[in-house]
Structures are given as structure tokens and as C-alpha cells.
mmCIF file of C-alpha atoms in Angstrom:
data_model
loop_
_atom_site.group_PDB
_atom_site.id
_atom_site.type_symbol
_atom_site.label_atom_id
_atom_site.label_comp_id
_atom_site.label_asym_id
_atom_site.label_seq_id
_atom_site.Cartn_x
_atom_site.Cartn_y
_atom_site.Cartn_z
ATOM 1 C CA GLU A 217 -22.730 9.043 31.268
ATOM 2 C CA LYS A 218 -22.904 10.757 27.890
ATOM 3 C CA TYR A 219 -21.850 7.624 25.995
ATOM 4 C CA GLU A 220 -23.375 5.174 28.476
ATOM 5 C CA LEU A 221 -20.046 3.483 29.087
ATOM 6 C CA LYS A 222 -19.720 1.100 31.971
ATOM 7 C CA GLU A 223 -17.033 1.605 34.544
ATOM 8 C CA VAL A 224 -13.959 -0.528 33.945
ATOM 9 C CA THR A 225 -13.543 -3.135 36.641
ATOM 10 C CA VAL A 226 -11.162 -5.968 37.337
ATOM 11 C CA PRO A 227 -12.635 -9.189 35.899
ATOM 12 C CA ARG A 228 -12.679 -12.437 37.787
ATOM 13 C CA GLN A 229 -9.238 -14.033 37.813
ATOM 14 C CA PRO A 230 -9.271 -17.829 37.955
ATOM 15 C CA ASN A 231 -6.834 -19.708 40.130
ATOM 16 C CA ILE A 232 -4.206 -21.972 38.632
ATOM 17 C CA PRO A 233 -4.856 -25.655 39.432
ATOM 18 C CA LYS A 234 -2.612 -26.999 42.162
ATOM 19 C CA ARG A 235 -1.177 -29.638 39.848
ATOM 20 C CA LEU A 236 0.222 -26.835 37.675
ATOM 21 C CA GLN A 237 1.684 -24.828 40.531
ATOM 22 C CA HIS A 238 5.417 -25.155 41.015
ATOM 23 C CA GLY A 239 7.481 -23.617 43.761
ATOM 24 C CA PRO A 240 6.515 -21.522 46.762
ATOM 25 C CA THR A 241 5.596 -18.423 44.737
ATOM 26 C CA GLU A 242 1.977 -17.430 45.103
ATOM 27 C CA GLN A 243 -0.203 -16.689 42.116
ATOM 28 C CA PHE A 244 -0.465 -13.002 41.258
ATOM 29 C CA HIS A 245 -3.926 -11.442 41.369
ATOM 30 C CA ALA A 246 -4.347 -7.865 40.201
ATOM 31 C CA LYS A 247 -6.143 -5.733 42.742
ATOM 32 C CA THR A 248 -6.683 -2.663 40.576
ATOM 33 C CA VAL A 249 -7.681 -2.051 36.979
ATOM 34 C CA LYS A 250 -4.259 -0.589 36.236
ATOM 35 C CA GLU A 251 -2.455 -3.640 37.599
ATOM 36 C CA TYR A 252 -4.650 -5.934 35.511
ATOM 37 C CA TYR A 253 -4.476 -4.145 32.154
ATOM 38 C CA CYS A 254 -0.942 -2.733 32.343
ATOM 39 C CA PRO A 255 0.800 -6.010 31.296
ATOM 40 C CA GLN A 256 -1.676 -6.449 28.433
ATOM 41 C CA TYR A 257 -1.075 -2.889 27.267
ATOM 42 C CA PHE A 258 2.697 -3.335 27.132
ATOM 43 C CA GLN A 259 2.302 -6.694 25.396
ATOM 44 C CA ILE A 260 0.112 -5.125 22.692
ATOM 45 C CA MET A 261 2.503 -2.199 22.243
ATOM 46 C CA ASP A 262 5.433 -4.598 21.949
ATOM 47 C CA ILE A 263 3.632 -6.589 19.234
ATOM 48 C CA ILE A 264 2.748 -3.408 17.323
ATOM 49 C CA SER A 265 6.321 -2.125 17.543
ATOM 50 C CA THR A 266 7.768 -5.435 16.352
ATOM 51 C CA GLN A 267 5.328 -5.688 13.453
ATOM 52 C CA LEU A 268 6.060 -2.127 12.320
ATOM 53 C CA ILE A 269 9.802 -2.762 12.385
ATOM 54 C CA GLN A 270 9.391 -5.953 10.359
ATOM 55 C CA ARG A 271 7.042 -4.258 7.893
ATOM 56 C CA PHE A 272 9.364 -1.340 7.167
ATOM 57 C CA ALA A 273 12.501 -3.487 7.115
ATOM 58 C CA GLN A 274 11.475 -5.345 3.958
ATOM 59 C CA GLU A 275 14.164 -5.546 1.305
ATOM 60 C CA GLY A 276 11.973 -4.033 -1.406
ATOM 61 C CA LEU A 277 11.121 -1.046 0.754
ATOM 62 C CA LEU A 278 14.787 -0.430 1.581
ATOM 63 C CA VAL A 279 15.711 -0.505 -2.118
ATOM 64 C CA TYR A 280 12.890 1.908 -2.886
ATOM 65 C CA GLU A 281 14.041 4.222 -0.103
ATOM 66 C CA LYS A 282 17.642 4.260 -1.372
ATOM 67 C CA LEU A 283 16.582 4.951 -4.963
ATOM 68 C CA GLU A 284 14.326 7.767 -3.831
ATOM 69 C CA HIS A 285 17.095 9.205 -1.654
ATOM 70 C CA TYR A 286 19.505 9.146 -4.600
ATOM 71 C CA LEU A 287 17.024 10.894 -6.877
ATOM 72 C CA LEU A 288 16.335 13.638 -4.341
ATOM 73 C CA THR A 289 19.880 14.197 -3.060
ATOM 74 C CA GLY A 290 22.214 12.860 -5.753
ATOM 75 C CA GLN A 291 24.277 10.973 -3.183
ATOM 76 C CA ALA A 292 25.787 7.691 -4.352
ATOM 77 C CA SER A 293 23.797 4.533 -3.713
ATOM 78 C CA GLU A 294 24.862 0.886 -3.799
ATOM 79 C CA VAL A 295 21.548 -0.253 -5.313
ATOM 80 C CA LEU A 296 22.146 1.341 -8.724
ATOM 81 C CA PRO A 297 24.251 -1.589 -10.053
ATOM 82 C CA GLN A 298 21.108 -3.717 -9.716
ATOM 83 C CA TYR A 299 19.646 -1.759 -12.634
ATOM 84 C CA PRO A 300 21.953 -2.151 -15.659
ATOM 85 C CA GLU A 301 19.616 -0.056 -17.819
ATOM 86 C CA ILE A 302 20.653 3.039 -15.857
ATOM 87 C CA GLU A 303 23.873 4.768 -16.881
ATOM 88 C CA TYR A 304 25.234 5.937 -13.561
ATOM 89 C CA HIS A 305 27.523 8.746 -14.775
ATOM 90 C CA LEU A 306 24.839 10.251 -16.998
ATOM 91 C CA LEU A 307 22.274 9.974 -14.227
ATOM 92 C CA SER A 308 24.534 11.739 -11.752
ATOM 93 C CA ALA A 309 25.091 14.632 -14.159
ATOM 94 C CA GLN A 310 21.398 14.871 -15.031
ATOM 95 C CA ILE A 311 20.322 14.926 -11.377
ATOM 96 C CA THR A 312 22.846 17.678 -10.684
ATOM 97 C CA THR A 313 21.488 19.711 -13.594
ATOM 98 C CA LEU A 314 17.864 19.070 -12.661
ATOM 99 C CA SER A 315 18.365 20.051 -9.018
ATOM 100 C CA SER A 316 20.157 23.258 -10.022
ATOM 101 C CA VAL A 317 17.270 24.375 -12.245
ATOM 102 C CA TYR A 318 14.241 23.021 -10.373
ATOM 103 C CA LYS A 319 13.401 22.671 -6.707
ATOM 104 C CA TYR A 320 11.776 19.435 -5.571
ATOM 105 C CA THR A 321 11.483 17.410 -2.383
ATOM 106 C CA SER A 322 9.574 14.300 -3.478
ATOM 107 C CA VAL A 323 9.235 11.875 -6.368
ATOM 108 C CA SER A 324 5.776 13.219 -7.215
ATOM 109 C CA GLU A 325 7.239 16.696 -7.673
ATOM 110 C CA VAL A 326 9.886 15.297 -10.031
ATOM 111 C CA VAL A 327 7.116 13.589 -12.009
ATOM 112 C CA ASP A 328 5.228 16.882 -12.295
ATOM 113 C CA ILE A 329 8.381 18.656 -13.463
ATOM 114 C CA LEU A 330 9.026 16.064 -16.166
ATOM 115 C CA ARG A 331 5.410 16.149 -17.342
ATOM 116 C CA LYS A 332 5.392 19.929 -17.692
ATOM 117 C CA MET A 333 8.797 19.959 -19.352
ATOM 118 C CA PRO A 334 8.850 20.374 -23.173
ATOM 119 C CA ALA A 335 9.715 17.200 -25.076
ATOM 120 C CA ARG A 336 12.948 18.614 -26.520
ATOM 121 C CA GLU A 337 14.081 19.563 -23.017
ATOM 122 C CA ARG A 338 12.941 16.305 -21.424
ATOM 123 C CA CYS A 339 15.204 14.267 -23.700
ATOM 124 C CA PHE A 340 18.216 15.667 -21.817
ATOM 125 C CA PHE A 341 16.988 13.878 -18.675
ATOM 126 C CA SER A 342 16.594 10.375 -20.091
ATOM 127 C CA GLN A 343 18.254 8.672 -17.119
ATOM 128 C CA VAL A 344 16.147 10.623 -14.641
ATOM 129 C CA GLN A 345 13.074 9.406 -16.492
ATOM 130 C CA LYS A 346 14.307 5.820 -16.151
ATOM 131 C CA ILE A 347 14.794 6.007 -12.405
ATOM 132 C CA VAL A 348 11.411 7.726 -12.004
ATOM 133 C CA ARG A 349 9.742 4.916 -13.969
ATOM 134 C CA ILE A 350 11.441 2.373 -11.721
ATOM 135 C CA LEU A 351 10.262 4.187 -8.598
ATOM 136 C CA LEU A 352 6.710 4.374 -9.922
ATOM 137 C CA THR A 353 6.516 0.724 -10.944
ATOM 138 C CA ILE A 354 8.392 -1.345 -8.364
ATOM 139 C CA PRO A 355 6.244 -2.274 -5.354
ATOM 140 C CA ALA A 356 7.560 -0.736 -2.154
ATOM 141 C CA SER A 357 6.122 -3.631 -0.157
ATOM 142 C CA SER A 358 3.940 -6.687 -0.578
ATOM 143 C CA CYS A 359 0.877 -5.018 0.983
ATOM 144 C CA GLU A 360 -0.786 -4.112 -2.301
ATOM 145 C CA ALA A 361 -0.269 -7.584 -3.756
ATOM 146 C CA GLU A 362 -1.626 -9.182 -0.590
ATOM 147 C CA ARG A 363 -4.707 -6.970 -0.710
ATOM 148 C CA SER A 364 -5.240 -7.943 -4.341
ATOM 149 C CA PHE A 365 -5.182 -11.638 -3.500
ATOM 150 C CA SER A 366 -7.520 -11.048 -0.578
ATOM 151 C CA ALA A 367 -9.966 -9.388 -2.963
ATOM 152 C CA LEU A 368 -10.141 -12.549 -5.088
ATOM 153 C CA ARG A 369 -11.747 -14.368 -2.189
ATOM 154 C CA ARG A 370 -14.633 -11.918 -2.321
ATOM 155 C CA LEU A 371 -14.859 -11.813 -6.109
ATOM 156 C CA LYS A 372 -14.821 -15.493 -7.011
ATOM 157 C CA THR A 373 -17.155 -17.220 -4.586
ATOM 158 C CA TRP A 374 -18.900 -20.582 -4.755
ATOM 159 C CA LEU A 375 -21.808 -18.859 -6.499
ATOM 160 C CA ARG A 376 -19.419 -17.515 -9.154
ATOM 161 C CA SER A 377 -17.499 -20.721 -9.713
ATOM 162 C CA THR A 378 -18.088 -20.672 -13.486
ATOM 163 C CA MET A 379 -16.433 -17.281 -13.964
ATOM 164 C CA THR A 380 -13.742 -17.445 -16.646
ATOM 165 C CA GLN A 381 -10.183 -16.271 -16.098
ATOM 166 C CA LYS A 382 -10.612 -13.350 -18.486
ATOM 167 C CA ARG A 383 -13.661 -12.024 -16.654
ATOM 168 C CA LEU A 384 -11.999 -12.599 -13.284
ATOM 169 C CA ASN A 385 -9.010 -10.512 -14.373
ATOM 170 C CA HIS A 386 -11.280 -7.680 -15.473
ATOM 171 C CA VAL A 387 -13.351 -7.777 -12.287
ATOM 172 C CA ALA A 388 -10.209 -7.898 -10.143
ATOM 173 C CA ILE A 389 -8.742 -4.846 -11.888
ATOM 174 C CA CYS A 390 -11.992 -2.944 -11.382
ATOM 175 C CA ASN A 391 -12.019 -3.890 -7.711
ATOM 176 C CA ILE A 392 -8.368 -3.051 -7.067
ATOM 177 C CA HIS A 393 -8.606 0.309 -8.847
ATOM 178 C CA ARG A 394 -12.071 1.201 -7.607
ATOM 179 C CA ASP A 395 -10.928 4.745 -6.802
ATOM 180 C CA ILE A 396 -10.531 5.264 -10.552
ATOM 181 C CA MET A 397 -13.720 3.361 -11.352
ATOM 182 C CA ASP A 398 -15.755 5.581 -9.036
ATOM 183 C CA LYS A 399 -14.816 8.609 -11.140
ATOM 184 C CA LEU A 400 -16.082 7.113 -14.404
ATOM 185 C CA ASP A 401 -19.322 8.297 -15.964
ATOM 186 C CA ILE A 402 -21.443 5.131 -16.086
ATOM 187 C CA GLU A 403 -24.084 6.698 -18.317
ATOM 188 C CA ALA A 404 -21.485 7.773 -20.880
ATOM 189 C CA ILE A 405 -20.005 4.263 -20.939
ATOM 190 C CA ALA A 406 -23.455 2.701 -21.348
ATOM 191 C CA LYS A 407 -24.272 5.095 -24.172
ATOM 192 C CA GLU A 408 -20.993 4.320 -25.938
ATOM 193 C CA PHE A 409 -21.731 0.598 -25.622
ATOM 194 C CA ALA A 410 -25.243 1.035 -27.007
ATOM 195 C CA MET A 411 -24.085 3.135 -29.963
ATOM 196 C CA CYS A 412 -21.560 0.579 -31.216
ATOM 197 C CA CYS A 413 -23.951 -1.047 -33.698
ATOM 198 C CA ASP A 414 -27.443 -0.651 -35.137
ATOM 199 C CA ARG A 415 -28.811 -3.653 -33.271
ATOM 200 C CA ARG A 416 -27.879 -2.165 -29.906
ATOM 201 C CA LYS A 417 -29.367 1.152 -30.930
ATOM 202 C CA LYS A 418 -32.692 -0.552 -31.561
ATOM 203 C CA VAL A 419 -32.566 -2.576 -28.349
ATOM 204 C CA PHE A 420 -31.635 0.375 -26.155
ATOM 205 C CA ARG A 421 -33.673 2.830 -28.268
ATOM 206 C CA PHE A 422 -30.982 5.344 -29.135
#
């Protein structure tokens, strides 16, 4: 009553044409709401479960997970040979040293430790820096790339068909990283643009 919701009822269930009926089995008609929606509920849950398994079983995500696990635990991983720029023996020793001095449970905490570390001390963890850069740059899944391509459909429409590639790239970056763009001071940017030359100063009256 509070939300003015109608009572859930069993909708009309059409009969299967006789020409499509095979065998003596009678057509099932749900008599209650539970009987009608229960098969649909389990079908939806099965689809969701399957999609989640497929999403998190991507090869890139598994590689990311193994690299992260190695950085946090120091246990050997078979994905390291894929990155010849990493010296395995040095990395193992550096992770052991880092974990004995600092406490961390995530990649972001390792990043914070390296950022706060003095430069002369950070140079002793060169291989740790390499694996952190890899973890921060490789895409864990294709979701972000797919969202970026979906954004292009909204950015370059039929009304913007004359947009050049350079401008499209800039607009796409602004759209993809709009969380950063929202924090920018628009007035400060406009003032900086207007102060670049004398002509702009006269036009914008600065």
C-alpha cells in the first residue's frame, strides 16, 4: 500500500497448438505465483552464475591474479617467464626484504610504500617496481576497453561526423577519465588559456 504496488498474480498462460503437441503428456499450467516464477528465477540465476564464471575466468585476469599473489606472498609463479624484463632471483630477494621491513596486503599499499620511500632506498627494489608497473598497466579484463569503445558511439554521432581524429581522441580521453576531469578547476583553465597571448587578453578582457 505504501508504494502502491499491485499484487503479483499468475498471468494468462496460452495453450500450445495441437499441431505442436507430441505425446500423451499434458501441458503444464502453473496454478500459483511461485510455480510460475520459480523456473524463471532459476534460469536467471543460472545465466548470472555462468556469466560471472566466464568473466572471472579470462586469461588476462588469471595472469593478473597470479602476479598479484606473487607480489604479496613471494610464492613462485609460472607467469613470471612471460616477462623477460623481470629478473626472477633479484625479485624474489627484494620481495623477501620488502615484506620483512614493511607490512602490506594489497598492491595499492605496496605503491604507497614505494612512493614514500626515499629515492636512494627505492633503488634497492628495482624489480619490485617493475612488477608493480606491470600490475598497474596491464588490463585485468576487457571491460574497460569495451566501455571505451561504447563511449565512442555517444561521442561521434551523425551530427559530429566532421570531427577529426585528434579531437575525437581528446574528447574520448576526457569522457573515459571524467572522474579526473570533474576535479579540475574550469575557471583556472579558462584563465590560463586567456592569458597565453595579448590578443586573448583583449578579447577576454584580462
